[in-house]
Every structure is written in C-alpha cells, then in structure tokens.
Coordinates of C-alpha atoms in Angstrom, one line a residue:
M1 CA 0.0 -0.1 0.1
R2 CA 3.2 2.6 1.4
V3 CA 4.6 1.7 -2.7
W4 CA 1.4 1.9 -4.4
R5 CA 1.0 6.0 -2.2
L6 CA 4.4 7.0 -2.9
S7 CA 4.0 5.7 -6.9
M8 CA 0.7 7.9 -6.9
F9 CA 2.3 11.1 -5.2
A10 CA 5.3 10.7 -7.7
T11 CA 2.8 11.0 -10.7
V12 CA 0.9 13.4 -9.4
Y13 CA 3.8 15.8 -8.5
F14 CA 6.0 14.7 -12.1
S15 CA 2.1 16.0 -13.9
A16 CA 2.1 19.5 -12.1
F17 CA 5.6 19.9 -13.3
L18 CA 4.6 19.7 -16.2
F19 CA 2.0 21.6 -16.5
S20 CA 4.1 24.8 -15.3
G21 CA 7.4 24.4 -17.5
A22 CA 4.9 23.9 -20.6
A23 CA 3.4 27.3 -19.6
L24 CA 6.6 28.8 -18.7
A25 CA 7.8 27.5 -22.3
Q26 CA 4.3 30.1 -24.0
P27 CA 6.3 33.1 -25.2
P28 CA 4.5 35.6 -23.4
Q29 CA 2.1 38.3 -25.5
A30 CA 2.4 42.1 -26.0
S31 CA 0.9 44.1 -22.9
G32 CA -1.5 45.5 -25.6
V33 CA -2.6 42.6 -27.9
D34 CA -6.4 42.1 -26.5
G35 CA -7.7 41.6 -29.4
K36 CA -9.3 46.0 -29.2
S37 CA -7.9 48.3 -32.0
S38 CA -8.9 52.0 -32.5
F39 CA -8.3 55.3 -34.1
T40 CA -9.1 58.3 -31.1
T41 CA -8.1 61.9 -30.0
K42 CA -8.5 64.3 -26.9
L43 CA -9.4 67.4 -28.9
M44 CA -12.1 66.2 -32.4
N45 CA -13.4 69.9 -32.4
I46 CA -11.1 72.6 -33.5
E47 CA -12.0 76.2 -34.2
A48 CA -9.5 78.6 -36.4
A49 CA -9.9 80.3 -39.6
A50 CA -10.2 79.6 -43.4
N51 CA -6.1 80.2 -44.3
E52 CA -5.3 78.9 -40.7
T53 CA -4.3 75.1 -40.4
F54 CA -6.2 72.3 -37.9
R55 CA -4.0 70.0 -35.8
Y56 CA -5.5 66.8 -34.8
N57 CA -3.1 64.8 -32.6
T58 CA -4.7 60.9 -32.5
S59 CA -3.7 58.2 -31.8
L60 CA -3.8 54.0 -33.8
H61 CA -4.1 51.4 -31.3
N62 CA -3.3 47.9 -33.1
G63 CA -5.1 45.4 -30.4
A64 CA -4.1 42.2 -32.9
A65 CA -1.3 40.0 -32.1
V66 CA 0.1 40.6 -35.6
S67 CA 1.7 43.3 -37.6
R68 CA -1.1 45.2 -39.5
I69 CA -0.8 47.5 -42.5
Y70 CA -3.1 50.2 -41.9
E71 CA -3.7 53.1 -44.8
L72 CA -5.0 56.2 -43.7
K73 CA -8.2 58.5 -45.9
A74 CA -10.1 61.1 -45.2
D75 CA -14.1 62.8 -46.2
L76 CA -12.6 65.9 -46.9
P77 CA -15.4 68.9 -48.4
I78 CA -14.0 69.9 -51.8
G79 CA -10.9 71.2 -52.6
W80 CA -9.5 71.0 -48.5
L81 CA -6.4 69.5 -48.1
I82 CA -5.2 66.7 -45.1
S83 CA -1.6 65.2 -44.3
Y84 CA -0.9 62.8 -42.1
R85 CA 2.5 63.1 -40.0
V86 CA 4.8 60.5 -38.1
D87 CA 7.6 61.8 -36.2
G88 CA 7.6 64.6 -38.6
S89 CA 7.6 62.9 -42.3
Q90 CA 4.7 63.1 -44.0
V91 CA 2.9 59.4 -44.4
T92 CA 0.1 57.9 -45.9
S93 CA 0.2 54.3 -44.5
L94 CA 1.6 52.7 -41.5
N95 CA 2.9 49.2 -40.4
L96 CA 2.3 48.3 -37.4
E97 CA 3.0 45.9 -35.1
G98 CA 0.6 43.7 -33.0
G99 CA -0.1 45.4 -29.2
K100 CA 1.4 48.6 -30.6
T101 CA 0.0 52.3 -30.3
Q102 CA 1.3 55.4 -32.8
D103 CA 0.5 58.5 -32.3
I104 CA 0.1 61.0 -35.9
S105 CA -0.6 63.9 -36.2
I106 CA -3.6 65.2 -38.8
E107 CA -3.0 68.6 -41.1
I108 CA -6.3 69.6 -42.9
N109 CA -7.0 72.7 -44.6
A110 CA -10.0 74.9 -45.8
T111 CA -9.8 76.7 -49.0
A112 CA -9.6 80.0 -48.3
A113 CA -13.3 80.2 -49.4
A114 CA -14.8 78.2 -46.8
K115 CA -17.5 79.7 -45.0
P116 CA -17.9 80.0 -42.0
D117 CA -19.4 76.3 -40.2
K118 CA -19.1 73.1 -38.8
Y119 CA -17.6 70.5 -41.4
K120 CA -17.9 66.8 -40.4
I121 CA -14.6 65.0 -41.6
P122 CA -14.2 61.6 -41.5
V123 CA -11.0 59.6 -40.9
K124 CA -10.7 55.8 -41.6
A125 CA -7.9 53.9 -41.4
V126 CA -8.7 51.0 -43.2
S127 CA -5.9 47.2 -42.5
S128 CA -6.8 43.9 -44.6
A129 CA -9.2 42.7 -41.8
D130 CA -10.7 45.9 -40.0
T131 CA -11.3 50.0 -40.9
L132 CA -10.8 52.4 -37.6
L133 CA -13.0 55.0 -37.7
L134 CA -12.6 58.1 -36.2
D135 CA -14.8 61.4 -37.1
L136 CA -13.3 64.7 -36.7
E137 CA -14.9 68.5 -36.9
A138 CA -13.3 71.6 -38.1
V139 CA -15.2 74.9 -37.1
V140 CA -14.3 77.8 -39.5
K141 CA -14.9 81.3 -38.0
G142 CA -14.3 83.2 -41.4
S143 CA -11.2 84.3 -42.2
Y144 CA -8.1 86.8 -42.3
G145 CA -6.4 88.7 -44.6
V146 CA -5.2 91.9 -45.9
E147 CA -5.1 94.2 -48.3
L148 CA -1.9 97.0 -49.0
T149 CA -1.8 99.7 -51.6
T150 CA -2.4 103.3 -52.9
P151 CA -5.5 105.4 -53.5
T152 CA -4.9 105.7 -56.4
G153 CA -3.3 101.5 -57.3
R154 CA 0.4 103.5 -58.7
L155 CA 3.4 102.3 -57.1
S156 CA 5.8 104.3 -58.3
D157 CA 7.3 108.1 -57.7
E158 CA 9.2 110.8 -57.4
V159 CA 11.8 111.9 -55.2
T160 CA 14.7 114.7 -55.5
S161 CA 17.7 113.3 -53.6
G162 CA 18.3 114.9 -50.4
S163 CA 14.9 115.5 -49.2
R164 CA 11.9 113.7 -48.0
K165 CA 8.5 112.3 -50.1
E166 CA 5.3 111.7 -48.8
I167 CA 3.7 108.8 -50.0
R168 CA -0.2 108.0 -48.9
L169 CA -1.3 104.3 -48.5
V170 CA -4.1 102.8 -47.5
V171 CA -4.8 99.3 -45.7
K172 CA -7.9 97.4 -46.2
N173 CA -9.6 94.8 -44.1
S174 CA -9.9 91.7 -46.6
G175 CA -11.4 89.5 -45.0
T176 CA -13.9 88.5 -42.4
L177 CA -13.3 88.7 -39.0
P178 CA -11.3 92.0 -37.1
L179 CA -7.7 92.6 -37.8
N180 CA -5.7 93.8 -34.3
D181 CA -2.6 95.3 -33.7
L182 CA -0.6 95.4 -37.0
E183 CA 1.9 96.8 -37.6
L184 CA 4.1 98.4 -40.6
S185 CA 7.1 98.5 -42.3
A186 CA 9.4 98.9 -44.5
Q187 CA 13.2 97.8 -46.5
A188 CA 14.3 100.8 -48.4
P189 CA 18.2 101.2 -49.9
S190 CA 20.9 101.3 -47.5
K191 CA 20.6 105.0 -45.4
W192 CA 17.4 105.4 -46.6
E193 CA 14.6 106.1 -43.9
A194 CA 10.6 105.1 -43.8
T195 CA 8.2 106.4 -40.6
F196 CA 5.3 105.8 -41.1
E197 CA 2.2 107.3 -38.9
P198 CA 0.9 105.9 -38.0
S199 CA 2.9 103.6 -37.7
T200 CA 0.5 100.7 -35.7
I201 CA -3.5 99.9 -36.1
K202 CA -4.3 98.6 -32.6
Q203 CA -7.9 97.6 -34.8
L204 CA -9.7 96.7 -38.3
E205 CA -12.9 95.7 -38.3
P206 CA -13.5 93.8 -41.9
G207 CA -14.2 95.2 -44.9
K208 CA -13.0 98.9 -43.5
T209 CA -10.0 101.0 -44.9
L210 CA -7.3 103.4 -43.2
D211 CA -5.1 105.5 -44.7
V212 CA -1.8 106.1 -44.1
T213 CA 0.7 108.0 -44.7
A214 CA 4.8 106.6 -45.3
T215 CA 7.4 109.0 -44.8
L216 CA 10.4 108.3 -47.3
N217 CA 14.2 110.7 -46.5
V218 CA 16.2 109.8 -49.5
P219 CA 19.6 111.3 -48.5
D220 CA 21.8 113.9 -49.6
K221 CA 24.1 112.7 -52.9
T222 CA 22.3 110.0 -54.2
I223 CA 22.7 108.8 -58.0
A224 CA 19.9 109.3 -59.6
G225 CA 17.7 107.0 -61.1
D226 CA 15.5 104.0 -59.9
Y227 CA 15.3 102.6 -57.1
A228 CA 13.0 99.4 -55.2
T229 CA 11.0 100.3 -52.3
S230 CA 8.8 97.8 -50.6
F231 CA 6.1 98.7 -47.7
S232 CA 4.7 96.1 -45.6
V233 CA 1.8 95.5 -43.3
K234 CA 1.7 92.5 -40.8
N235 CA 0.1 90.6 -37.8
A236 CA 0.1 87.1 -36.2
N237 CA -3.4 86.3 -38.9
A238 CA -1.9 87.9 -42.1
N239 CA 0.5 89.8 -44.6
A240 CA 0.3 92.1 -47.2
Q241 CA 3.2 93.9 -49.2
A242 CA 3.8 96.6 -51.6
A243 CA 6.1 97.2 -53.6
F244 CA 7.4 100.7 -55.2
R245 CA 9.8 102.1 -57.3
M246 CA 11.2 105.2 -56.3
V247 CA 13.1 107.2 -59.1
V248 CA 15.9 110.1 -58.1
K249 CA 16.1 112.9 -59.3
T250 CA 19.3 116.1 -58.6
S251 CA 17.7 118.8 -57.6
L252 CA 17.4 122.0 -59.8
L253 CA 20.5 123.6 -57.8
S254 CA 23.1 120.6 -58.0
G255 CA 22.0 120.4 -61.6
W256 CA 23.2 124.1 -61.9
I257 CA 26.4 123.9 -60.0
G258 CA 27.0 120.7 -62.6
I259 CA 26.7 122.8 -65.4
L260 CA 28.8 125.3 -64.5
V261 CA 31.7 123.0 -63.3
I262 CA 31.3 122.0 -67.1
L263 CA 31.8 125.7 -68.4
L264 CA 34.5 127.0 -65.7
S265 CA 36.2 122.8 -66.9
I266 CA 36.4 124.6 -71.1
V267 CA 36.6 128.4 -69.6
L268 CA 40.0 126.8 -68.2
V269 CA 41.5 124.0 -70.6
Y270 CA 40.9 127.5 -73.8
Y271 CA 42.8 129.5 -71.3
L272 CA 45.2 127.0 -70.4
I273 CA 45.9 125.8 -74.8
R274 CA 45.6 129.8 -75.2
K275 CA 48.2 130.4 -72.7
Y276 CA 51.3 127.4 -73.3
G277 CA 50.0 126.5 -77.5
R278 CA 52.1 127.8 -79.1
R279 CA 55.4 126.9 -77.5

C-alpha cells in the first residue's frame, strides 16, 4: 500500500511539473494585444480661421497579435487638403506591430472661400482585417485677410536727392474677421529712412480701410536712378506687401552747379591752350 501511495504522489508531482514547465515555455504576449484596435483623439473639435491649419493629435492602436498595414483616408469637402505625419515625416500608410500604438499628427487646410460653419471630416485607418473610423470636426470661424495699396493704385513715384517724400497708403481688411495690432514697416535702400503715421493699427474691422502716410527720407548725394522700396503691413494672422519703384532725381541747384563746373572746365582748358599752345 505504501509503495502504491508513493507511486501516485510521484505521478501527480511529475504531472504538475510538466504543466508548469509547459506554461513557462509559452511566449509572452504584448501588453496591448487584447483584440481591440482603436483610432482616437483627445480633441476632435477644433476652431480656426479658414486660412489657418487645423491640427489634431491622434493615436492608432493595433490590438491584434500580428502586424497590420493601415492606410489613412479621409472624406474632405471639395478643395480641402489633409496630411498625416508620424515623427515629423508625412505618410499615407503605416505598418503597426501587434499590440503597439502610434501617435499620428493630422493637419487639415480649408479653402480660402470656406464659409463659417462646422464641418465633419471622417478619417479612416483601413487594414485588410478591419476599418477604424475617427470623426473629426473643423469649425471655420471666418478668414483673415489684409491688402496694402495706394488710393490710385499707382506703385511708383519720384523723389529728389536729399529730400523727403510723403506717400499715401491704404490698408484694407479684406477678410471676415477683425485684424488686431497691425504693424507697418519698409525695406528701403541703404541709408534711406522710412516712417509711418500711424505706425501701428490697433484694430481694423472687416471691409474697413485706413489711410497711412509713409515718409521717405532720401540721403543727400544719392545717385539719380530707379530704386526699389517695399512697404509691408502684418500681424500674427495676415500680411501684405506693396512694391514701390522710386525714381530719384537730382535737385535743380545740383544740376546748375554741374553745368557751371563743366563750363569752368572748358574755359580753363581754352585758357591753357591759348597760353601754352604756341610754345
């Protein structure tokens, strides 16, 4: 009887040892392998102007035990653009290992003519085994736009060397949203100085215009000719430029002085010829 009990005990112990060994021999599964794949984002509703970029930070999770290739697709309004970025690189699909999660940055650009409204944008991650849907929303609140020109539309003028020239400019809000803290500046030839009145515009409502006076100070002895000058207006949301052609002319006094110098030179040469020419 004792021998039989020992034999039974040995058999049970050996069976338990084999079972535990087999369990240890099985390969561990990834922590994310739960059979539940997903395509998610924390912020699915973003509001911006029509000429700004809608940016969404999303996460794609492959809950399967095997790798899957996901192709990224979206249903966009006509004329809209979308791009997908992974680690800074633009992609249209990605190979995602089983149990892994990948962050994807989605950038959407509306058309400039997009009307203020809420737009639903379905984005899909499609593999051979499943299709994951993410419904994004882009709220267009309007558009920013600014124009810079002159009352007549003429973008050229004349200025005398060593003088100052006042140029009338017109700033217009061509968008549908107010423009705040607009700043005016100029790119002029070396040693030229440009000032504006006013130099900043606190607020400009949609469709409104404001007259600005730009004053150019041209250094003395500036060589006559054509010079390029660019005026700019900008803020954080919009900017515009106006390229001017400035024609510099010498002053009347400088012209007469030049003629007098030429005449004196001719007289001097004539005198020297008469005095020393016969020798």
